Coordinates of C-alpha atoms in Angstrom, one line a residue:
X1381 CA 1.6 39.9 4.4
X1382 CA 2.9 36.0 3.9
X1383 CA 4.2 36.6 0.9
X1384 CA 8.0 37.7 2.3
X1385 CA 7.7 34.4 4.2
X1386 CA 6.4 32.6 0.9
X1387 CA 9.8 33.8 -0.6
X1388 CA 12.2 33.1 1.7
X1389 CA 10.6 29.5 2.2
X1390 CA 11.1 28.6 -1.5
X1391 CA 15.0 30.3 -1.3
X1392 CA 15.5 28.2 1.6
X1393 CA 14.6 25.2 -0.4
X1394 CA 16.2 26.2 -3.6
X1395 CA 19.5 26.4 -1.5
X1396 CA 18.4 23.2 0.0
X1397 CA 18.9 21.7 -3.4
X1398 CA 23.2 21.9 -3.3
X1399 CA 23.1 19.1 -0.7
X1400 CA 19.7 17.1 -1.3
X1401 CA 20.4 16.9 -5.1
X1402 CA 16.5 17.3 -5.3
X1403 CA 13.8 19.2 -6.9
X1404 CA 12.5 20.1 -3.5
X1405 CA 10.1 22.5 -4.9
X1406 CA 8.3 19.6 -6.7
X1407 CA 9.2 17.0 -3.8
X1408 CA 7.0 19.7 -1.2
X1409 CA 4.5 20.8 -3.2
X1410 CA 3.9 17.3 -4.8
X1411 CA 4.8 15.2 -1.3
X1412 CA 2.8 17.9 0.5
X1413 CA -0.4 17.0 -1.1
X1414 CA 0.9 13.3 -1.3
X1415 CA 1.6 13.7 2.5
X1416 CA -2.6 14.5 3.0
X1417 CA -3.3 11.7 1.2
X1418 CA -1.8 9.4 2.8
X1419 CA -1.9 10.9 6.3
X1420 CA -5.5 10.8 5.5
X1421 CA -5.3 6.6 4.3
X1422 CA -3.1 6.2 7.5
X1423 CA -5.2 8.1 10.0
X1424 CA -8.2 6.4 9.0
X1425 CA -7.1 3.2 9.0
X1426 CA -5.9 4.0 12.2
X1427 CA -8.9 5.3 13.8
X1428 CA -10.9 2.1 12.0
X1429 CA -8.3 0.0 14.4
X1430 CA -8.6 1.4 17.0
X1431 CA -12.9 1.5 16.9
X1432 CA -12.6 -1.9 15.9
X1433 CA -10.2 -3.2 18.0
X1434 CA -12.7 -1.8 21.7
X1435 CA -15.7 -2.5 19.7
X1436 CA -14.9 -6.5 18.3
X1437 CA -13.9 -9.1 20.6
X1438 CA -10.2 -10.5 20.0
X1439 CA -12.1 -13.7 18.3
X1440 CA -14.7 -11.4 15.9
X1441 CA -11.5 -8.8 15.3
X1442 CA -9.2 -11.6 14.1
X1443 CA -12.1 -13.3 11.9
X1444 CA -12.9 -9.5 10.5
X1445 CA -9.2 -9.3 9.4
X1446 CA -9.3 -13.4 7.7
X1447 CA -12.0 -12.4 5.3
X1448 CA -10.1 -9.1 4.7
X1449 CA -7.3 -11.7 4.1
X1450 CA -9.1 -13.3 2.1
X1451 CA -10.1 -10.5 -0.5
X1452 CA -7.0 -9.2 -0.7
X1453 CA -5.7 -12.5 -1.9
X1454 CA -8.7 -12.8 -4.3
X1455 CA -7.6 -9.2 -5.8
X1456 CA -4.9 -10.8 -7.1
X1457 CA -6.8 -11.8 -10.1
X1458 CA -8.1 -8.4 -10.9
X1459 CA -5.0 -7.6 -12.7
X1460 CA -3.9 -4.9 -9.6
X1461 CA -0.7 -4.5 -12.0
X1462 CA -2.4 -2.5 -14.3
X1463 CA -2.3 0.8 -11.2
X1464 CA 1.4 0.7 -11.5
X1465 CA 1.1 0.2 -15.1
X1466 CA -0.4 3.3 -15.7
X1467 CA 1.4 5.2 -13.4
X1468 CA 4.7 4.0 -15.2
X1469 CA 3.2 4.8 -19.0
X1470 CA 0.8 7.8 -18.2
X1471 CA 4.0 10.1 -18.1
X1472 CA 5.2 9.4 -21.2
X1473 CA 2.3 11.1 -22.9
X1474 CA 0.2 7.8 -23.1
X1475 CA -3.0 10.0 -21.7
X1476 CA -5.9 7.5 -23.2
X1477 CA -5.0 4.6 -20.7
X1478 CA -7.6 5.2 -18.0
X1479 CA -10.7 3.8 -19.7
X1480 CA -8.8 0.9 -21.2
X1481 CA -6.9 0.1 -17.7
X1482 CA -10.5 0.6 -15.7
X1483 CA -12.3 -1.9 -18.2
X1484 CA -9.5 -5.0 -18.0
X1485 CA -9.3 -4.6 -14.1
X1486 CA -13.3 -5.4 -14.2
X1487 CA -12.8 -8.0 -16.3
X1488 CA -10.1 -9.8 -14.6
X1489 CA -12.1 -8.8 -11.4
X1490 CA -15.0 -11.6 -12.4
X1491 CA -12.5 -14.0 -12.4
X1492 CA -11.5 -13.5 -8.9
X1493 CA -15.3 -13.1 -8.2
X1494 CA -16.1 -17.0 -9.1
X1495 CA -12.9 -18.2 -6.8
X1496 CA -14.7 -16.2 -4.0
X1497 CA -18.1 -17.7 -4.5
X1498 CA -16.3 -20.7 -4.5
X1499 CA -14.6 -20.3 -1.1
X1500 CA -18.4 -19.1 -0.3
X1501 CA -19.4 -22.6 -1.1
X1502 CA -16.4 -24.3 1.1
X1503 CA -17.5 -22.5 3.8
X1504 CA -20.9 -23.2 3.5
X1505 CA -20.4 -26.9 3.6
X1506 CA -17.6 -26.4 6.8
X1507 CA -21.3 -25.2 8.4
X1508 CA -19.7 -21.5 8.5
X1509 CA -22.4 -19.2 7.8
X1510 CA -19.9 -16.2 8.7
X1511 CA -17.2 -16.7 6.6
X1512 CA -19.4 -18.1 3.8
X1513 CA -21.7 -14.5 3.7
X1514 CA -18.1 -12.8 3.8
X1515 CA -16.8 -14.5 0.7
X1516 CA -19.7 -14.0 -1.0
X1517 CA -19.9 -10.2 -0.5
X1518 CA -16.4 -10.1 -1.4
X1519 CA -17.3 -12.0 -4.6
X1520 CA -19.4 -8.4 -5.4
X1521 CA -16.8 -6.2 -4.6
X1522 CA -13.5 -7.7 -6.3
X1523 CA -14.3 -6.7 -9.9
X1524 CA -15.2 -3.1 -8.9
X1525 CA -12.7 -2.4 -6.5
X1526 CA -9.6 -2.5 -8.0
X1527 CA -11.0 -1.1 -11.4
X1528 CA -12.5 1.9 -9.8
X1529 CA -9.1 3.0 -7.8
X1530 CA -6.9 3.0 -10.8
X1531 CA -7.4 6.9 -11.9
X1532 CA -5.9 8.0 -8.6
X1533 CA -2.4 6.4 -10.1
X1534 CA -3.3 8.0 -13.9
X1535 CA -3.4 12.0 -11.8
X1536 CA -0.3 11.3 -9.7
X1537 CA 1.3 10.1 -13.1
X1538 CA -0.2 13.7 -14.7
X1539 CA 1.1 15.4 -11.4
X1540 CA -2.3 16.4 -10.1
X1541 CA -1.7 15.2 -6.6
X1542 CA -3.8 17.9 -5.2
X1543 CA -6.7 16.0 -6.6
X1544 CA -5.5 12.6 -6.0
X1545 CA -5.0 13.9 -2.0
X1546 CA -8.7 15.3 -1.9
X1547 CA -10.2 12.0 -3.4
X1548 CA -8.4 10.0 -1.6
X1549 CA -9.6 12.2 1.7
X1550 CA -12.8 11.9 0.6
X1551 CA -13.2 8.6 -0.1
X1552 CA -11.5 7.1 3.4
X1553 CA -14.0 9.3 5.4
X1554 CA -16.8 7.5 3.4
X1555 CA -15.1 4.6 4.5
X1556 CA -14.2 5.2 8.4
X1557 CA -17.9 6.8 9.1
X1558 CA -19.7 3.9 7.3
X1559 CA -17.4 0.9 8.8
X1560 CA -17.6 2.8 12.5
X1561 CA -21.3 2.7 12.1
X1562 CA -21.9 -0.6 11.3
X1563 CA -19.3 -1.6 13.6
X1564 CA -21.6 -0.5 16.2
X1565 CA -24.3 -1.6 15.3
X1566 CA -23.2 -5.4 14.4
X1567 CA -19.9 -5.6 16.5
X1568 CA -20.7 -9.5 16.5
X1569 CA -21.1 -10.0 12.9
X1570 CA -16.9 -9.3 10.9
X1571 CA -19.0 -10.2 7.3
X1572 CA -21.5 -7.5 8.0
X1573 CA -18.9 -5.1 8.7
X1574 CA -16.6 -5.9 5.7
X1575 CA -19.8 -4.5 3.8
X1576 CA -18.8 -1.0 4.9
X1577 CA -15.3 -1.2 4.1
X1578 CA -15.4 -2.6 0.6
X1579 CA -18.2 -0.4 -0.8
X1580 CA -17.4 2.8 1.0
X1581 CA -14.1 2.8 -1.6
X1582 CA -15.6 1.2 -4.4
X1583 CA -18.8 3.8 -4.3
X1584 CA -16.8 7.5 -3.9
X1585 CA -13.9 5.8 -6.5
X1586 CA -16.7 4.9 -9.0
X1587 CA -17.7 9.1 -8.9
X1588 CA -14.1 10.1 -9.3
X1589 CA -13.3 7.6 -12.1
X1590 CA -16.0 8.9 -14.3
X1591 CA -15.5 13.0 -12.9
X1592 CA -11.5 11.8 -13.6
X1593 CA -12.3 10.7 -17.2
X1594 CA -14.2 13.5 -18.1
X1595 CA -11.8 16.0 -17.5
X1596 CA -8.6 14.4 -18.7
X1597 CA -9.0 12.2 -21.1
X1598 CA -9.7 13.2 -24.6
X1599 CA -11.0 10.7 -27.8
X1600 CA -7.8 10.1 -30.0
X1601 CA -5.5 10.7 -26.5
X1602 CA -2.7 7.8 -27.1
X1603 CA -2.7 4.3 -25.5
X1604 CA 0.2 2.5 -24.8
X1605 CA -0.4 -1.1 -26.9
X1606 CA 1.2 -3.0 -24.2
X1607 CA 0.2 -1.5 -21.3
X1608 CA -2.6 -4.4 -20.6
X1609 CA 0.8 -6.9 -21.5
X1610 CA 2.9 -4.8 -19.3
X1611 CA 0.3 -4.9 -16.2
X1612 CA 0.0 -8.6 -16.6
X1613 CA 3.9 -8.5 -16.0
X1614 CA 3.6 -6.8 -13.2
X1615 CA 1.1 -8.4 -11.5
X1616 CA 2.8 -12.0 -11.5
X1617 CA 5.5 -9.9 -10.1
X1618 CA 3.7 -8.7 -7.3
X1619 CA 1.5 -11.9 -6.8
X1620 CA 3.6 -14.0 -4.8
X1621 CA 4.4 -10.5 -2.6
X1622 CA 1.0 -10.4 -1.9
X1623 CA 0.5 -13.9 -1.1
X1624 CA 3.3 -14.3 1.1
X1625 CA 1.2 -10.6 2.6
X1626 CA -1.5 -12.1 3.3
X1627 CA -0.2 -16.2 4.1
X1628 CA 1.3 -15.4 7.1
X1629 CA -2.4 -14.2 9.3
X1630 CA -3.6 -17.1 7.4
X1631 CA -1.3 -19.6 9.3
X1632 CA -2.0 -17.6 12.3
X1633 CA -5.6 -18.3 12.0
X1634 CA -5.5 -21.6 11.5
X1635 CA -2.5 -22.7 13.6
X1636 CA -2.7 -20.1 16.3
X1637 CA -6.6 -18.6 16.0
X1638 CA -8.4 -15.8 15.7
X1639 CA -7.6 -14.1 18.9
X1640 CA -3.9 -15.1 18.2
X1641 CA -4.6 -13.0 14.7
X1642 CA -6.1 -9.8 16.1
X1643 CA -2.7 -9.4 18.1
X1644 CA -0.8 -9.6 15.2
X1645 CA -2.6 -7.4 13.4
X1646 CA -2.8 -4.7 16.6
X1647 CA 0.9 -5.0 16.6
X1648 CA 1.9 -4.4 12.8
X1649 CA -0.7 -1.8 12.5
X1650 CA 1.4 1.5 13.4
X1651 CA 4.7 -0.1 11.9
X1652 CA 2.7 -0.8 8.2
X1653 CA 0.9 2.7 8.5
X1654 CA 4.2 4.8 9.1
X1655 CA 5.7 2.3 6.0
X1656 CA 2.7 3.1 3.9
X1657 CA 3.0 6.5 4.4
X1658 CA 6.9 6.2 3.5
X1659 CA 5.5 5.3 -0.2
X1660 CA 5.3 8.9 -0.9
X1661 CA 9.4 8.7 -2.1
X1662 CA 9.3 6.4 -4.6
X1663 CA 5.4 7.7 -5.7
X1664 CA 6.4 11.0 -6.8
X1665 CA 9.5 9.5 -8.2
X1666 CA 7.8 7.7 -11.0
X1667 CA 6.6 10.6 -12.2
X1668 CA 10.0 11.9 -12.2
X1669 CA 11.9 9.2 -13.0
X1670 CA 9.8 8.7 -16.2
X1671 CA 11.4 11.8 -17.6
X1672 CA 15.1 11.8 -16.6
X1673 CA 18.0 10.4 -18.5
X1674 CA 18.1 6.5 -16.1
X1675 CA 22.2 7.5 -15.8
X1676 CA 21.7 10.9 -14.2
X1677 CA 19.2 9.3 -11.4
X1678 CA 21.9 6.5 -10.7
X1679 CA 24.5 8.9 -10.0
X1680 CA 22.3 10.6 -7.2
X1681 CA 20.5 8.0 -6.0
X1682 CA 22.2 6.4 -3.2
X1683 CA 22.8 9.1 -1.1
X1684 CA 19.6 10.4 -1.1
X1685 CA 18.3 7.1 0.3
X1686 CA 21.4 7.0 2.8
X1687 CA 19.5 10.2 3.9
X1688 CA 16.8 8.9 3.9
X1689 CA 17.1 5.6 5.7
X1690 CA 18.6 7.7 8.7
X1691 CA 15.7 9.7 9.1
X1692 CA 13.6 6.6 9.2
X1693 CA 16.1 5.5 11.8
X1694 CA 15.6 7.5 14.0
X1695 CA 11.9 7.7 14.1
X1696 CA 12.0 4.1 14.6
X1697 CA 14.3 4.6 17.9
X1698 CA 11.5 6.8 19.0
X1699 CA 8.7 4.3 18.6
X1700 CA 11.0 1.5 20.4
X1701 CA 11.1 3.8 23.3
X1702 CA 7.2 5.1 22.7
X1703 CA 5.2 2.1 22.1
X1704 CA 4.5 0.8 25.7
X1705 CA 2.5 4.2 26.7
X1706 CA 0.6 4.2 22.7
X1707 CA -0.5 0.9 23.6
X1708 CA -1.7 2.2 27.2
X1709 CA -3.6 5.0 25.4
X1710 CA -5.0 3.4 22.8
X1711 CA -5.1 -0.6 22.9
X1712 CA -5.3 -1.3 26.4
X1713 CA -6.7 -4.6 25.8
X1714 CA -3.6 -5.7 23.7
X1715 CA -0.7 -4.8 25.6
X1716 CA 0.9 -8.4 25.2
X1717 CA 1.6 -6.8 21.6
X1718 CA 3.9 -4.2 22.1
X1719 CA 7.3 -6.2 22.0
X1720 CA 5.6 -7.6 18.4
X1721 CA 5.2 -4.1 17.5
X1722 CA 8.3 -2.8 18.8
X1723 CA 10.5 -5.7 16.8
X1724 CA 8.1 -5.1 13.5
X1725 CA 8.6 -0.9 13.7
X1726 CA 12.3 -2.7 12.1
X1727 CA 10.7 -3.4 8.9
X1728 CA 10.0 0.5 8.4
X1729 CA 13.8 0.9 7.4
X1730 CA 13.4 -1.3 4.4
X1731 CA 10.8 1.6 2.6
X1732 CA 14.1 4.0 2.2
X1733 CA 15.4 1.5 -0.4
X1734 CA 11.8 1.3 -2.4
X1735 CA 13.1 4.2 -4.8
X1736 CA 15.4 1.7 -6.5
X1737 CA 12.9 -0.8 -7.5
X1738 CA 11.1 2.4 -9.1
X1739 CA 14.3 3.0 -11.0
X1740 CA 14.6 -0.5 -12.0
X1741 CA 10.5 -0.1 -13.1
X1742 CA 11.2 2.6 -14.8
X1743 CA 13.8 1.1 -16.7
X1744 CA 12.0 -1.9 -17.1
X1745 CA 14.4 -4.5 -15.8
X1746 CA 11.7 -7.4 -16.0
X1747 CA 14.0 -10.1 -15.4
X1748 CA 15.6 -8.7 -11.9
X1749 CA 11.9 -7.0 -10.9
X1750 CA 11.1 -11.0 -11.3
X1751 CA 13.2 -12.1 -9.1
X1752 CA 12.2 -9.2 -6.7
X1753 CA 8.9 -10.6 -6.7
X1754 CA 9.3 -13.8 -6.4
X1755 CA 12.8 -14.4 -3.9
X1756 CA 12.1 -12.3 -1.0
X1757 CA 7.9 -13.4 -0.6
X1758 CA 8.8 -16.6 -1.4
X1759 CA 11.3 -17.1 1.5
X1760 CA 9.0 -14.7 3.9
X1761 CA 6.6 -17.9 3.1
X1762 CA 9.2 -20.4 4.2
X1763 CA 10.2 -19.1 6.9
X1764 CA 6.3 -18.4 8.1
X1765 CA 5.3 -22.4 7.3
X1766 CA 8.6 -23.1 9.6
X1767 CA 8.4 -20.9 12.2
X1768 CA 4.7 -19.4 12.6
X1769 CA 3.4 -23.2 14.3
X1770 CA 6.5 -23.8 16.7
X1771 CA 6.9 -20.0 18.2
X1772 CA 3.3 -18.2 17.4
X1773 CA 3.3 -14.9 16.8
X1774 CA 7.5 -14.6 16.7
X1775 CA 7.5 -16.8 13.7
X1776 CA 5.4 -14.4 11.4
X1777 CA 7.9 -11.4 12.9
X1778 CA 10.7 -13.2 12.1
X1779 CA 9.1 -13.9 8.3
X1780 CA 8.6 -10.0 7.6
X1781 CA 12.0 -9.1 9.0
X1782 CA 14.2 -12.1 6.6
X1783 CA 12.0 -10.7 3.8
X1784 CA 12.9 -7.3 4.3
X1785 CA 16.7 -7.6 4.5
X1786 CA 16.8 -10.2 1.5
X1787 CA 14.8 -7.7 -0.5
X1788 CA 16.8 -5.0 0.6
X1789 CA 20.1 -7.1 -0.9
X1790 CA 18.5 -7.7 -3.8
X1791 CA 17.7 -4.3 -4.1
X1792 CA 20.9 -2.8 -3.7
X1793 CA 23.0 -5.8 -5.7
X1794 CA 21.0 -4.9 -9.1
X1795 CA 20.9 -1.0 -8.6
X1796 CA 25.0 -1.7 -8.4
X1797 CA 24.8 -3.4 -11.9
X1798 CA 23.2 -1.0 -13.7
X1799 CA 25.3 0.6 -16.2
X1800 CA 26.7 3.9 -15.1

């Protein structure tokens, strides 16, 4: 009885594909299941907010999102390169990566595990009991964590995105219901509730590896010899990104405070979902990419993101206008964030340019991916160290917006320099 509808659906996207220059058959079936995942990332992360953000004081919420801080920076030496690694090498038949990619994330993971116990030990002596038990659960999770997510970039590199949208599902209902729990039962106690959030991803990913494994990868399946090389690359690429990520709440918490830091987060919390959730683009285009002749996709690729960026626009036009009654609804207790929020929703408009720095992955332009990792972060740093003691809140705003428009430059000044 659907099937006439079926058919005309898939014409109208074939004819779709004159003025898109797209596979829009792949890009809905693919970005469809993409689209679950990553509604399903977004709206728990969301819900977890919002839980959190009635449940936890201002002072507990901001110390909560320190030690998250924290970890994340800590992650860095668990080699987090190697996801995009394999998502890059996976599609050029390299199928025996996973096992090797899962064992030197754990590895690198210990290292990051002894700087934690370390900042355990700080904290300790500062007489911080709180911070001190946070490190040291994070100092259990690091190794684990990063390994055991890797196989969800090794199926979206094999295009099984339906499974990588149902694990990914899965695993951030583990997460939500365990964290909401706990959250109500210790709402005075952020290391206790970090417990929740770290192992309710590491426990589900763990099953999924192995289940992932098992059914794809075969003994004698090639591995790329420079694949672990390769991921080191990318993760010095990425490290300063993610320090400069995470730096910023870190001045806020110490120049500012906690409270100061929970309305920060509150504020960039829909503007990061809705730009996580714009990762889909350049996601499935790595699989793509990975197969095309690099001069057909430069010929296209500007006017798709034109398109694209003025979708984004207008979305983030509706959000300006929007914000003051979400914040009503559902963070009544932080409605001194929504011109933070408002300003930040900018910073959404920078995603529709991530699909050339896929391009320039895929063609493995390590030099300019270099100084796309280390330019942009490194002046968002700056500017934060400036600007985040003298004008608050502003001054960490200000920091993600300069980043975002010099990365954007950069961006479009090397995708012009590629050969044609």
């Amino acid at each position: 009885m659907l099937e006439p509808y079926r058919t005309r659906f898939i014409s109208l996207l074939r004819w779709s594909e004159r003025y898109t220059g797209t596979d829009m058959m792949y890009l809905v079936r693919g970005g469809s299941w993409l689209s679950v995942a990553q509604f399903a990332v977004s709206l728990s992360g969301f819900v977890l907010t919002m839980v959190l953000a009635n449940l936890l004081s201002p002072e507990h919420l901001g110390e909560y999102r320190f030690l998250i801080a924290g970890f994340t920076l800590v992650s860095i030496l668990a080699l987090p390169g190697m996801r995009t690694a394999l998502r890059e090498s996976t599609p050029k038949g390299y199928r025996g990566n996973l096992t090797l990619a899962f064992s030197a994330m754990a590895k690198w993971g210990l290292l990051g595990s002894v700087v934690s116990l370390c900042i355990a030990a700080y904290y300790f002596i500062q007489d911080n009991s709180g911070l001190a038990l946070g490190f040291i659960v994070i100092a259990f999770a690091t190794p684990l964590y990063n390994a055991g997510t890797g196989y969800l970039e090794y199926l979206t590199a094999l295009k099984k995105v339906r499974h990588t949208a149902l694990y990914t599902t899965a695993t951030r209902v583990v997460v939500l219901v365990a964290t909401v729990l706990v959250a109500l039962m210790f709402p005075h106690l952020a290391w206790v509730i970090l417990i929740p959030y770290l192992f309710g991803v590491i426990l589900p990913n763990l099953w999924f590896h192995f289940k992932t494994v098992r059914e794809y990868e075969r003994p004698g399946d090639p591995v790329d010899p420079g694949i672990t090389r390769y991921a080191g690359h990318i993760t010095a690429m990425t490290a300063l990104g993610v320090v400069a990520g995470q730096l910023d709440k870190i001045f806020v918490w110490n120049f500012i405070g906690a409270t100061a830091l929970a309305f920060f987060y509150i504020a960039y919390t829909i503007p990061l979902a809705i730009s996580q959730y714009l990762q889909i683009v350049p996601t499935l285009a790595f699989a793509k990419f990975g197969e095309k002749d690099p001069r057909i996709i430069r010929q296209t690729l500007l006017p798709k993101i034109l398109k694209y960026l003025l979708v984004i626009a207008l979305g983030v036009v509706l959000y300006i206008f929007a914000a003051p009654y979400i914040f009503m609804l559902i963070f009544p207790q932080y409605m001194a964030a929504v011109p933070y929020s408002q300003v930040l929703m900018l910073t959404t408009l920078f995603a529709a340019f991530l699909p050339i720095k896929t391009y320039l992955t895929t063609l493995k332009a390590t030099r300019n991916l270099y100084i796309l990792s280390v330019i942009p972060p490194a002046v968002r740093i700056l500017v934060a160290v400036l600007l985040i003691a003298p004008f608050g809140i502003w001054g960490a705003v200000c920091s993600l917006l300069i980043e975002g428009v010099i990365r954007t430059g950069l961006l479009l000044f090397f995708f012009l320099r590629t050969p044609r």
